């Protein structure tokens, strides 16, 4: 698992290569705070996501599509790789 903290969001790449983007609007500020702490500690993040967060993410980048679009133009690659979700504010934000 790899992660990046970008502004107020987290980008997390799981073992299968898919990248999920977690934002305060989708996940909740408190959950993001806990996720950042777990990521920095190096333990428990995957378990926390599977038990507490589940499918409350903003975007999902599929590994297969990322690999196919590496040679594409940047705008086309971005358009091809993003699975957008409509996000309602989380009650814990």
Protein backbone atom coordinates (compact mmCIF):
# COMPACT_ATOMS: atom_id res chain seq x y z
CA UNK A 1 0.00 0.00 0.00
CA UNK A 2 1.24 3.47 -0.88
CA UNK A 3 -0.26 6.82 0.01
CA UNK A 4 0.09 10.53 -0.64
CA UNK A 5 -1.45 13.39 1.30
CA UNK A 6 -2.48 16.10 -1.15
CA UNK A 7 -3.99 19.26 0.33
CA UNK A 8 -6.92 17.98 2.42
CA UNK A 9 -7.23 14.66 0.57
CA UNK A 10 -5.47 11.29 0.63
CA UNK A 11 -4.56 9.22 -2.42
CA UNK A 12 -4.08 5.56 -1.56
CA UNK A 13 -2.80 2.84 -3.88
CA UNK A 14 -3.78 -0.68 -2.83
CA UNK A 15 -2.00 -3.95 -3.62
CA UNK A 16 -4.06 -4.46 -6.80
CA UNK A 17 -2.73 -1.15 -8.18
CA UNK A 18 -6.01 0.78 -7.99
CA UNK A 19 -5.76 4.28 -6.52
CA UNK A 20 -8.56 5.71 -4.39
CA UNK A 21 -8.91 9.38 -3.48
CA UNK A 22 -10.45 10.15 -0.09
CA UNK A 23 -11.71 13.69 0.59
CA UNK A 24 -13.43 15.35 3.55
CA UNK A 25 -16.69 15.54 1.58
CA UNK A 26 -16.73 11.80 0.88
CA UNK A 27 -15.00 10.40 3.93
CA UNK A 28 -15.37 12.98 6.68
CA UNK A 29 -12.67 15.12 8.28
CA UNK A 30 -12.39 12.96 11.40
CA UNK A 31 -11.92 9.78 9.37
CA UNK A 32 -9.28 11.46 7.21
CA UNK A 33 -7.42 12.56 10.33
CA UNK A 34 -7.38 8.98 11.64
CA UNK A 35 -6.34 7.66 8.20
CA UNK A 36 -3.40 10.08 8.09
CA UNK A 37 -2.29 9.01 11.56
CA UNK A 38 -2.48 5.34 10.63
CA UNK A 39 -0.61 5.91 7.37
CA UNK A 40 2.19 7.76 9.14
CA UNK A 41 2.36 5.02 11.78
CA UNK A 42 2.70 2.42 9.03
CA UNK A 43 0.01 0.08 10.37
CA UNK A 44 -3.73 -0.36 10.40
CA UNK A 45 -4.76 1.84 7.47
CA UNK A 46 -6.09 -0.93 5.22
CA UNK A 47 -8.06 -2.47 8.07
CA UNK A 48 -9.49 0.91 9.06
CA UNK A 49 -10.61 1.59 5.49
CA UNK A 50 -12.22 -1.82 5.08
CA UNK A 51 -14.05 -1.61 8.41
CA UNK A 52 -14.91 2.09 8.77
CA UNK A 53 -14.71 3.77 5.36
CA UNK A 54 -15.70 1.04 2.90
CA UNK A 55 -16.85 2.79 -0.31
CA UNK A 56 -16.78 6.41 0.88
CA UNK A 57 -14.16 7.64 -1.57
CA UNK A 58 -14.31 10.47 -4.12
CA UNK A 59 -12.43 8.98 -7.08
CA UNK A 60 -11.09 5.62 -8.15
CA UNK A 61 -8.31 5.15 -10.69
CA UNK A 62 -8.29 1.62 -12.11
CA UNK A 63 -4.84 0.07 -12.58
CA UNK A 64 -5.61 -1.31 -16.07
CA UNK A 65 -6.75 2.06 -17.33
CA UNK A 66 -3.75 3.82 -15.78
CA UNK A 67 -1.39 1.44 -17.57
CA UNK A 68 -3.18 1.85 -20.92
CA UNK A 69 -3.21 5.63 -20.74
CA UNK A 70 0.42 6.24 -19.74
CA UNK A 71 1.31 7.09 -23.34
CA UNK A 72 -1.85 9.13 -24.00
CA UNK A 73 -2.01 12.91 -23.95
CA UNK A 74 -2.40 14.23 -20.36
CA UNK A 75 -5.98 15.46 -20.78
CA UNK A 76 -7.06 12.26 -22.48
CA UNK A 77 -5.32 10.16 -19.84
CA UNK A 78 -7.03 12.02 -17.04
CA UNK A 79 -10.43 11.71 -18.68
CA UNK A 80 -9.90 7.99 -19.29
CA UNK A 81 -8.69 7.07 -15.82
CA UNK A 82 -11.16 8.69 -13.46
CA UNK A 83 -14.25 6.99 -12.14
CA UNK A 84 -16.19 9.89 -10.65
CA UNK A 85 -18.68 9.49 -7.84
CA UNK A 86 -21.28 11.91 -6.61
CA UNK A 87 -20.47 12.59 -3.00
CA UNK A 88 -22.86 13.64 -0.28
CA UNK A 89 -21.33 15.29 2.80
CA UNK A 90 -20.37 12.79 5.45
CA UNK A 91 -22.13 13.07 8.82
CA UNK A 92 -18.75 12.92 10.56
CA UNK A 93 -17.27 15.95 8.76
